[in-house]
mmCIF file of C-alpha atoms in Angstrom:
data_model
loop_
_atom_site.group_PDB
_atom_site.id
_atom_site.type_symbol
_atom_site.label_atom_id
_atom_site.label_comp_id
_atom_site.label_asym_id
_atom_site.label_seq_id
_atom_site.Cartn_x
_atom_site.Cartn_y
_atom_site.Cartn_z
ATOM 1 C CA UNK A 29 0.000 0.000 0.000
ATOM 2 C CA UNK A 30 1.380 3.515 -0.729
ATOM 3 C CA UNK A 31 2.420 5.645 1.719
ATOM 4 C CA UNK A 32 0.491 8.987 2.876
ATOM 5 C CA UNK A 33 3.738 10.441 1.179
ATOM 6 C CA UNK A 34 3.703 8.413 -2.403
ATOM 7 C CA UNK A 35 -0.135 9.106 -2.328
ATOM 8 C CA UNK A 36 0.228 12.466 -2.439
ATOM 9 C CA UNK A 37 2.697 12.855 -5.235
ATOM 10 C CA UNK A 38 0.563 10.229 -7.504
ATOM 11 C CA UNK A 39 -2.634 12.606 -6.830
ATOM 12 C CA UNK A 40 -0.734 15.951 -7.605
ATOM 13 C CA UNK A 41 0.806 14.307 -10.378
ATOM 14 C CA UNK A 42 -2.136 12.886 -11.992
ATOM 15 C CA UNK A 43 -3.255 16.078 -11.973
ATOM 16 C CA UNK A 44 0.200 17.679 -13.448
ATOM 17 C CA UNK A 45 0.109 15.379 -15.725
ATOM 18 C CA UNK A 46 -4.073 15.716 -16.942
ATOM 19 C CA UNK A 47 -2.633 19.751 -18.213
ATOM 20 C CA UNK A 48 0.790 18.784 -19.383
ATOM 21 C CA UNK A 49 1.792 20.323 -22.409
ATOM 22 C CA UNK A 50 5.546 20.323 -22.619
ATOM 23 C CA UNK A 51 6.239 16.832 -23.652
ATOM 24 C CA UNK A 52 8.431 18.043 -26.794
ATOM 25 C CA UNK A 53 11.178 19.627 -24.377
ATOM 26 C CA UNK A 54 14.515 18.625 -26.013
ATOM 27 C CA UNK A 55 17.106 16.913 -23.721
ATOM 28 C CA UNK A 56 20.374 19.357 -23.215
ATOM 29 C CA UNK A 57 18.947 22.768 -21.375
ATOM 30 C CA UNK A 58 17.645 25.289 -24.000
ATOM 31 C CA UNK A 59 19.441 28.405 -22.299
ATOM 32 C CA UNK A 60 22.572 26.447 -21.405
ATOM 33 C CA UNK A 61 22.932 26.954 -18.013
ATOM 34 C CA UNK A 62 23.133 25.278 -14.608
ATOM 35 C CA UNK A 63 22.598 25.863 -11.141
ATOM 36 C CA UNK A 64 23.298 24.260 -8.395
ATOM 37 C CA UNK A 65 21.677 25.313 -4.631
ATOM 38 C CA UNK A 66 20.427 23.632 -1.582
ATOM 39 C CA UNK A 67 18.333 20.780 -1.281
ATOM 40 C CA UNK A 68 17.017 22.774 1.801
ATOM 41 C CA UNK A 69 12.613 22.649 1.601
ATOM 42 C CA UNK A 70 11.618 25.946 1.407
ATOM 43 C CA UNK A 71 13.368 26.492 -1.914
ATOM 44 C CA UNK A 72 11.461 26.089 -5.409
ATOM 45 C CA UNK A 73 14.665 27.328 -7.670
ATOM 46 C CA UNK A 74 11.932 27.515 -10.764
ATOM 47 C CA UNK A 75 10.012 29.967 -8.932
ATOM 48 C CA UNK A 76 12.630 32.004 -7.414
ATOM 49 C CA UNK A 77 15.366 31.868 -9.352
ATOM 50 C CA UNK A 78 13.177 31.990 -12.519
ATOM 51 C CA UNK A 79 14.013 29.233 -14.626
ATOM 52 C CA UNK A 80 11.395 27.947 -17.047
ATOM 53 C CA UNK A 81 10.750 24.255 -17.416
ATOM 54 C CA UNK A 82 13.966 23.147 -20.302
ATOM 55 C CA UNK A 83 15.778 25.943 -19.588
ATOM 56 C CA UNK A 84 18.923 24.503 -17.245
ATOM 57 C CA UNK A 85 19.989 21.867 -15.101
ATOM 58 C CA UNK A 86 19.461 21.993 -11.725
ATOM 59 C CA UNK A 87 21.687 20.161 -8.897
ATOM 60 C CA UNK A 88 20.726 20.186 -5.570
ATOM 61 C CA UNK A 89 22.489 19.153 -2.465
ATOM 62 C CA UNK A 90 23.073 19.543 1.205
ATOM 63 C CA UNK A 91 24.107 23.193 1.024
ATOM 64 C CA UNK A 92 24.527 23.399 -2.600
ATOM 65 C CA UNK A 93 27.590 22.060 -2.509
ATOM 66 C CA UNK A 94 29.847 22.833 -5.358
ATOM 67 C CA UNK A 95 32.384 19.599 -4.941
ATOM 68 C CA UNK A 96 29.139 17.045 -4.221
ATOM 69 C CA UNK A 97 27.863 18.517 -7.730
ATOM 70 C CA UNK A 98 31.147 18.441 -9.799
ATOM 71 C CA UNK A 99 30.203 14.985 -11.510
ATOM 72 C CA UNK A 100 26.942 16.280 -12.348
ATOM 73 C CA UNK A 101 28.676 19.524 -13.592
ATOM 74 C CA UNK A 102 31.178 18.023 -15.795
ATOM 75 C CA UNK A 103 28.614 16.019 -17.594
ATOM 76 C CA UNK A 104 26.340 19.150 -18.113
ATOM 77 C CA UNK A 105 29.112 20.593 -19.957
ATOM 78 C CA UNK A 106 31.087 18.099 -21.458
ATOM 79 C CA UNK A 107 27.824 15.921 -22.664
ATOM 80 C CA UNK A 108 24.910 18.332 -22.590
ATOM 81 C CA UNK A 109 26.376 22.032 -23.677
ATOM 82 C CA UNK A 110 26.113 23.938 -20.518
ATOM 83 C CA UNK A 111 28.304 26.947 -20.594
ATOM 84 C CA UNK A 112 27.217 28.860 -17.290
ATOM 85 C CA UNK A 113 26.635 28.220 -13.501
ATOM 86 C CA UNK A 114 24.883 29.911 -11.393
ATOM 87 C CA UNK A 115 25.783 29.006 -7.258
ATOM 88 C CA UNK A 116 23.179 29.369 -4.821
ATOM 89 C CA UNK A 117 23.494 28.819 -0.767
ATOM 90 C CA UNK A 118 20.807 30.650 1.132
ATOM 91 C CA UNK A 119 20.330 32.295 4.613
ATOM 92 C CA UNK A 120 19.575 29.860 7.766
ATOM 93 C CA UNK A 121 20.817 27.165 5.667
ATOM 94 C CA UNK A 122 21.013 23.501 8.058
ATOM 95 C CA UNK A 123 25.019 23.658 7.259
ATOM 96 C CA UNK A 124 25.415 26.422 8.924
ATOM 97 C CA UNK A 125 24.344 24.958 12.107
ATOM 98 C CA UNK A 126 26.514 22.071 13.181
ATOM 99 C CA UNK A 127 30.247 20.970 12.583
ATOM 100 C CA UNK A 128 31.315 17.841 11.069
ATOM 101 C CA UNK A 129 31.771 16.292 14.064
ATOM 102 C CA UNK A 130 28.273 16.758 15.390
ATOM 103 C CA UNK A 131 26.975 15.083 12.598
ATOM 104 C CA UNK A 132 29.474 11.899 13.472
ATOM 105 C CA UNK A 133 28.438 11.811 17.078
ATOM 106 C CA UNK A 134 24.254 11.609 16.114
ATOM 107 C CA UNK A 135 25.891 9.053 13.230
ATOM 108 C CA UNK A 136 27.624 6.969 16.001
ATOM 109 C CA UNK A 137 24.278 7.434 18.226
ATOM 110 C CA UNK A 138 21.523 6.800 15.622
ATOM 111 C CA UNK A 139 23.035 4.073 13.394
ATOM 112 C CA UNK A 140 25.283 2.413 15.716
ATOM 113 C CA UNK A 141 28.519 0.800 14.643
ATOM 114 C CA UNK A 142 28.256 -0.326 10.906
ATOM 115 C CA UNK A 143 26.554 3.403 10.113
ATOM 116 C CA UNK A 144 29.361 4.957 11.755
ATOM 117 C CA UNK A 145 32.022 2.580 9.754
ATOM 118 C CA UNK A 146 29.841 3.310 6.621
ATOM 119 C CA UNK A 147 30.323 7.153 6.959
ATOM 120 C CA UNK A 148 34.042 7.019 8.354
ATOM 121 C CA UNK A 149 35.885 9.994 7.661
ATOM 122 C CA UNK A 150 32.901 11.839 5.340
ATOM 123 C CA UNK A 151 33.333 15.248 5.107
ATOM 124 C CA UNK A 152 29.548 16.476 5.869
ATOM 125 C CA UNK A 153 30.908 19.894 4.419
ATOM 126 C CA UNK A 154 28.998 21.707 6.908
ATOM 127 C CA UNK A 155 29.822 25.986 6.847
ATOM 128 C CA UNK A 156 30.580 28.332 9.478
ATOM 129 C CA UNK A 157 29.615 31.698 7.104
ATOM 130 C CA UNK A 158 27.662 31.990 4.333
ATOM 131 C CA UNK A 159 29.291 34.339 2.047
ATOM 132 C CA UNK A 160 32.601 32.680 2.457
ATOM 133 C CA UNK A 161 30.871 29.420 1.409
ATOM 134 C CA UNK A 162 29.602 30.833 -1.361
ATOM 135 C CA UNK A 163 33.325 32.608 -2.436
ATOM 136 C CA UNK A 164 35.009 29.532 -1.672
ATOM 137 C CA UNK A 165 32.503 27.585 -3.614
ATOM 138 C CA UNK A 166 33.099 29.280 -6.758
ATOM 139 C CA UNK A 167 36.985 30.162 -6.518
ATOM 140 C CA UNK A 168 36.931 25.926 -5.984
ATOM 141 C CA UNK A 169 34.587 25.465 -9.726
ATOM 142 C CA UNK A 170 37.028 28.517 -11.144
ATOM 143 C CA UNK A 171 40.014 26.799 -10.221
ATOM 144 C CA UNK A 172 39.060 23.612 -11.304
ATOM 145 C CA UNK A 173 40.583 21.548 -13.831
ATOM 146 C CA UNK A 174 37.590 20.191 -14.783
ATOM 147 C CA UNK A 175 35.458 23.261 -15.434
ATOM 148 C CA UNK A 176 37.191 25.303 -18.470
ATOM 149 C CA UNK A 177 37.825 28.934 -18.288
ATOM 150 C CA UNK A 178 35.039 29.543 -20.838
ATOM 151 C CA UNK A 179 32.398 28.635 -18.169
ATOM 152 C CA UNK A 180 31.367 31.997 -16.639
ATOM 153 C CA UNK A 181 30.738 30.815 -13.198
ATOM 154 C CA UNK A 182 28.634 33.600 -10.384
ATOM 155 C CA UNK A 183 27.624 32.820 -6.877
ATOM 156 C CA UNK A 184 24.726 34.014 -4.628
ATOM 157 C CA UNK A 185 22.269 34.311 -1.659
ATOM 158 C CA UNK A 186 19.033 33.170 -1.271
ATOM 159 C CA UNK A 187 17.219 34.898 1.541
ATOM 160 C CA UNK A 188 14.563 32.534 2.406
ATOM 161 C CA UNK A 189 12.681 34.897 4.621
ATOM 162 C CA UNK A 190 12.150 37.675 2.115
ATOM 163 C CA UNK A 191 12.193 35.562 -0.918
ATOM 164 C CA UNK A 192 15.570 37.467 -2.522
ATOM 165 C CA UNK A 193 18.645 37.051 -4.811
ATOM 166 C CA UNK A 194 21.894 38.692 -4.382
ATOM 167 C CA UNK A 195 24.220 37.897 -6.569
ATOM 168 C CA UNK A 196 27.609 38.060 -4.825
ATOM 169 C CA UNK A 197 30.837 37.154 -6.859
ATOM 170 C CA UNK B 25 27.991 43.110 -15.658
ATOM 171 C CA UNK B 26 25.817 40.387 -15.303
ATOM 172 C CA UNK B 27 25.239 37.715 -18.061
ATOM 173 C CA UNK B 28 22.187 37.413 -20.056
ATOM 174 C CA UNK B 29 21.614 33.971 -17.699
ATOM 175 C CA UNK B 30 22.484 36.023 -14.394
ATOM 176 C CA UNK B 31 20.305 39.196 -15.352
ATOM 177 C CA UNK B 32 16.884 36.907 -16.181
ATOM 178 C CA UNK B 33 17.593 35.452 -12.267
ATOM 179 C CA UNK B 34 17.896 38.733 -10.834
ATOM 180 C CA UNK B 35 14.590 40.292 -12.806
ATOM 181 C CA UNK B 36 12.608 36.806 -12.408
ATOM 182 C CA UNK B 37 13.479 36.576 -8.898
ATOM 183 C CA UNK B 38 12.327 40.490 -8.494
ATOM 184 C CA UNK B 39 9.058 39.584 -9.204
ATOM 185 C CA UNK B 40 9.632 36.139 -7.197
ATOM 186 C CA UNK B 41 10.264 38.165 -4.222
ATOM 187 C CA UNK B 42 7.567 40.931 -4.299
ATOM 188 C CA UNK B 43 4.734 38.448 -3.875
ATOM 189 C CA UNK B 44 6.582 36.239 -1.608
ATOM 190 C CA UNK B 45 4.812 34.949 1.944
ATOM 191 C CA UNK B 46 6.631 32.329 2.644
ATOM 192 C CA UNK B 47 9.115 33.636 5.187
ATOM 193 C CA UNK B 48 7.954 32.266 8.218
ATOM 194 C CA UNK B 49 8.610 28.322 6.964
ATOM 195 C CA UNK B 50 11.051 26.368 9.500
ATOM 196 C CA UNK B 51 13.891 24.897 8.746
ATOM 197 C CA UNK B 52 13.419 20.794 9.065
ATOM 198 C CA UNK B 53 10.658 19.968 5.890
ATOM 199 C CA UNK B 54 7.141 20.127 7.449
ATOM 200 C CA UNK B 55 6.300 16.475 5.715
ATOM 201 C CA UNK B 56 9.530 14.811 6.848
ATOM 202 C CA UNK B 57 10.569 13.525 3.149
ATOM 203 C CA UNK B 58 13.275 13.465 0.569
ATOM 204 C CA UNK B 59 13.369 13.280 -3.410
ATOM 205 C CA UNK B 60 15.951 12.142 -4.909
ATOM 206 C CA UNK B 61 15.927 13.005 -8.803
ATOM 207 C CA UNK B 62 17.442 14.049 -11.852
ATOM 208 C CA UNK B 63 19.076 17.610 -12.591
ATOM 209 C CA UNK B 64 17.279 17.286 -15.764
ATOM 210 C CA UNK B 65 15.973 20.211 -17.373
ATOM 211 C CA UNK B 66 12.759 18.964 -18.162
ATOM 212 C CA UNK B 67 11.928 18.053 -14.908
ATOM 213 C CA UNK B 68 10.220 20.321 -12.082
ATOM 214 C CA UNK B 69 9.756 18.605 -8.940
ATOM 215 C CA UNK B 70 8.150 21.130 -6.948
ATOM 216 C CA UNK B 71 4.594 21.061 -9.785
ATOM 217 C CA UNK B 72 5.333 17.577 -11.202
ATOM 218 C CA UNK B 73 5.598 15.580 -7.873
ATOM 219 C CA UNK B 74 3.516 17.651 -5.649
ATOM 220 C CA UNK B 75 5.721 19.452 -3.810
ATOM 221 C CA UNK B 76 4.599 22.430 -1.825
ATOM 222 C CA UNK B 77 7.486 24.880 -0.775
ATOM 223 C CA UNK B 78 8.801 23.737 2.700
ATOM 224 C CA UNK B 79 7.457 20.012 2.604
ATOM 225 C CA UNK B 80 10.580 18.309 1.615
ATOM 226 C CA UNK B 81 14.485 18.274 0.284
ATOM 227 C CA UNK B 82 14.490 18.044 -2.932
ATOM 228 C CA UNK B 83 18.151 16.683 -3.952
ATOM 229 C CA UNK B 84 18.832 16.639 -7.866
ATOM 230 C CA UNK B 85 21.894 15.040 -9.706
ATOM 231 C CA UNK B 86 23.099 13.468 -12.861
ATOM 232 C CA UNK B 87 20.573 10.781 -12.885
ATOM 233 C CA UNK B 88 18.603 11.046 -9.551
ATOM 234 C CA UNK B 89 21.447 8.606 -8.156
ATOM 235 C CA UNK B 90 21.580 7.638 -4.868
ATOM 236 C CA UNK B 91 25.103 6.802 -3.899
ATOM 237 C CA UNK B 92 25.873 10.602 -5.314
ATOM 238 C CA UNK B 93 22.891 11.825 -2.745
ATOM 239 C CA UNK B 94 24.268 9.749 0.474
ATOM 240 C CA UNK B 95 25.696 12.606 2.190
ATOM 241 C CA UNK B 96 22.351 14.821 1.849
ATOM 242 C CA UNK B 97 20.362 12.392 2.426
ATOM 243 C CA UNK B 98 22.076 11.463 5.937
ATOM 244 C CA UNK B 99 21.645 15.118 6.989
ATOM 245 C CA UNK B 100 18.290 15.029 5.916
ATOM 246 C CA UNK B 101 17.535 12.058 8.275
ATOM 247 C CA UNK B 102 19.813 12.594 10.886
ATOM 248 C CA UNK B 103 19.939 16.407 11.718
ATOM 249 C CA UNK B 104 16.383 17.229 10.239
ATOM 250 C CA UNK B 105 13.985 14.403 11.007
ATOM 251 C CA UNK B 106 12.942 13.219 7.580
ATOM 252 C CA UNK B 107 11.879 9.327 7.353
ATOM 253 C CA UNK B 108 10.614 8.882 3.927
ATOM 254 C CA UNK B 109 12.911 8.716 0.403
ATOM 255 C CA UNK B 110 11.414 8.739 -3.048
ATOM 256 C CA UNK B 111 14.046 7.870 -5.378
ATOM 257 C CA UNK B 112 12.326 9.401 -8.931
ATOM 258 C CA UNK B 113 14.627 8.610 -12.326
ATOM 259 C CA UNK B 114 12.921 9.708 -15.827
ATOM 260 C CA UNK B 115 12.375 8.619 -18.993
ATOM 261 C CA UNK B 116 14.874 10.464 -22.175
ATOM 262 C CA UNK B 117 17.611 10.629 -19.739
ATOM 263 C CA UNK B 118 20.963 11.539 -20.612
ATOM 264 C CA UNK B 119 22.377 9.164 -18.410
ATOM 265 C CA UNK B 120 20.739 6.227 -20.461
ATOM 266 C CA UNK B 121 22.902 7.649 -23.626
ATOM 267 C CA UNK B 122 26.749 7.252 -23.084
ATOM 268 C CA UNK B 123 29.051 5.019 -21.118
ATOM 269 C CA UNK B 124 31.871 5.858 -18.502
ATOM 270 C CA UNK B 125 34.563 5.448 -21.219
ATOM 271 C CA UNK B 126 32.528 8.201 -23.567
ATOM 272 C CA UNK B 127 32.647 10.415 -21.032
ATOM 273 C CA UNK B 128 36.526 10.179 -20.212
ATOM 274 C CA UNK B 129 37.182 10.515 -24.007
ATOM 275 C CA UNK B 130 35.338 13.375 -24.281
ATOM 276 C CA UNK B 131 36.669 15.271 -21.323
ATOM 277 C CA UNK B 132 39.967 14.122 -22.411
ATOM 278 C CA UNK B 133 39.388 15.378 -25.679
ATOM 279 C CA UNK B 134 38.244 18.865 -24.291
ATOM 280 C CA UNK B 135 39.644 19.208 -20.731
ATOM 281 C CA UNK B 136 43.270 17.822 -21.450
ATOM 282 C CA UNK B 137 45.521 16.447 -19.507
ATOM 283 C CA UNK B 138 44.600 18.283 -16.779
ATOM 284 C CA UNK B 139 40.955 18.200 -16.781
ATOM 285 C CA UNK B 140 41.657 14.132 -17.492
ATOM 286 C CA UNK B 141 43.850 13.476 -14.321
ATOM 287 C CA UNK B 142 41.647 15.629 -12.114
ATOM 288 C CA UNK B 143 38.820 13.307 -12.988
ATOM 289 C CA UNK B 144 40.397 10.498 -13.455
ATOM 290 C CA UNK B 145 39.055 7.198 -11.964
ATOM 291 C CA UNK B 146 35.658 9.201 -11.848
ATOM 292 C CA UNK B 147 33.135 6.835 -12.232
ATOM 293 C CA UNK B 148 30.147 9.331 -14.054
ATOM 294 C CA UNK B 149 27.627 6.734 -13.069
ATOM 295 C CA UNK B 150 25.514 6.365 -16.512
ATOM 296 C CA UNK B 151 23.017 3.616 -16.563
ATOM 297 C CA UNK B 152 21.932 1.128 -19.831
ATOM 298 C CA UNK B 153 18.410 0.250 -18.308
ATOM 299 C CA UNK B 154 16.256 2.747 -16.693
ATOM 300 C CA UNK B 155 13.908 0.797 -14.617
ATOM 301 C CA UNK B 156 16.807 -1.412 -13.547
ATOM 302 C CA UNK B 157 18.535 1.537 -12.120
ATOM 303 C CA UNK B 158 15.705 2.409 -10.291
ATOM 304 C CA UNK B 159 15.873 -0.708 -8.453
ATOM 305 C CA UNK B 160 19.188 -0.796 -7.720
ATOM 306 C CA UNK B 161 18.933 2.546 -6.467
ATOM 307 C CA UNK B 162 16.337 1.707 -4.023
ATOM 308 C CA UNK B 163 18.039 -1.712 -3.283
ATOM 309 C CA UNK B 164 21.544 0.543 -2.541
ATOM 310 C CA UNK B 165 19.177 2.807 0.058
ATOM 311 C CA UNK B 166 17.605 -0.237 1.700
ATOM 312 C CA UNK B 167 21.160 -1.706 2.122
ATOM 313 C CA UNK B 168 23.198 0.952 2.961
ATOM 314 C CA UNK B 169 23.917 1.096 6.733
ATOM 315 C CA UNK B 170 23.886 5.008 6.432
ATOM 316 C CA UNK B 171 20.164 4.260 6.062
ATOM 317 C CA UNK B 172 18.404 2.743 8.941
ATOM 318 C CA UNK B 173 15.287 0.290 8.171
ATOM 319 C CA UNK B 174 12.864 2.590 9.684
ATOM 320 C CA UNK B 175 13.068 4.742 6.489
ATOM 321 C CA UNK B 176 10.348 4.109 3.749
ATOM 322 C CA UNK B 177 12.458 4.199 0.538
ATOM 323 C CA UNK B 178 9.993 3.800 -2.957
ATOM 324 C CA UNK B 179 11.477 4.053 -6.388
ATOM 325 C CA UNK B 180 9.510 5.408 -9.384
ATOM 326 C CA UNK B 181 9.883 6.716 -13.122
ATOM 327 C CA UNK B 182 8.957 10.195 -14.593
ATOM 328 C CA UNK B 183 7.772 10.163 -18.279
ATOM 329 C CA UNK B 184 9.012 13.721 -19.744
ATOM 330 C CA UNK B 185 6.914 12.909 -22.697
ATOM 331 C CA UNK B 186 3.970 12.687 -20.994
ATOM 332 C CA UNK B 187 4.324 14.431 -17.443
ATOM 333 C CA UNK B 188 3.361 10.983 -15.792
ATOM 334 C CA UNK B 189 4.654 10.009 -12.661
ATOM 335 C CA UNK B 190 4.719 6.116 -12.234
ATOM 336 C CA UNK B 191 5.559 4.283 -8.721
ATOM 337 C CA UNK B 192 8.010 1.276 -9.631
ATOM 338 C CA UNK B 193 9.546 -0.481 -6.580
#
């Protein structure tokens, strides 16, 4: 039997799916970009960021982080024509409240000693500030071997209590 | 001055942000889930699955993959209380049209030798069958000692042809 959770998302889709009228959509991102921002829940990046459905990739990640998204990157560009990235973190983000070793200890608590051997030594890549994130985000995809200098590369914050975008750097 | 991409974010998000209401959502999702799904331009969670802002994480890679989503998806559980994972891969995607090899020769090709050793051993994580990685996905989750047994974990498909949301596993 579904779950109150899968229920909900075959209803909303049914419906979604009843007015659905972009089915022709090629497959690499029709304004050749990418961004790449927070998984965190009270973030709809085609709302707020304004990107219409085709338009760009979008990665998402525990505080849209730019190393967790490089694989994803690399084959935006290399496979799929991408020539632009757009870095988003946002105000109160979840990373900016613990350190990596906070996250062990409720590891070692909560999943005992195989989910504690499982996750030895990951790097949760929590963040003390946000705007150095964000700088040392995209001086890490600038510097990078594997994203060419012909990738303009910006990064930003989302302010999830006003609903605004700053770009940054 | 910004880019084309970077000035349509700012003036989108302008609007975005003068109707905004939302400020007052928490932090931890209000309906204790995670998607997992593809970066994929064609795809928007937040209408297509159901999604209202500040219900869930929404993580989005190169294929929906979940080994690439482990470290979110531990925060999510761990430091903010979600218990349910839909794992959602889609029909069309690009992951479905190269192999591992392709992808080295084409990022040796445009990347050199430096691009090439900075990625090298990087497995991009393509698939051949879709509903088959969609199992294994799920069957990775339900495995993975990262990911206690209490945690509903379902696996479905996403037509981009036809908007349809199918639950597989």
């Amino acid at each position: 039997m579904a779950s109150q959770i899968q229920a909900n998302a075959q209803k909303k889709n049914a419906e979604y799916a009843s007015n659905f009228k972009e089915g022709h959509l090629a497959l690499p991102p029709a304004k050749k970009y990418a961004v790449v921002t927070c998984m965190d829940a009270r973030i709809d990046p085609a709302a707020a960021y304004g990107i219409n459905l085709g338009d760009a990739h979008v990665i998402r990640n525990a505080g849209g982080n730019a190393r967790d998204a490089l694989r994803s990157l690399v084959i935006s560009e290399q496979l799929l024509g991408t020539n632009e990235i757009l870095l988003i973190k946002h105000t109160g983000c979840g990373m900016l409240t613990f350190k990596n070793e906070d996250a062990h200890s409720v590891v070692a608590k909560n999943l005992g000693a195989a989910g504690q051997q499982e996750l030895s030594g990951l790097d949760f890549q929590p963040f003390p500030d946000l705007d150095k994130a964000v700088e040392d985000d995209v001086k890490y995809l600038k510097a990078s071997k594997a994203i060419p200098d012909s990738i303009t590369v910006s990064g930003w914050v989302y302010d999830v209590e006003t609903g605004k975008l700053k770009l940054l750097v």
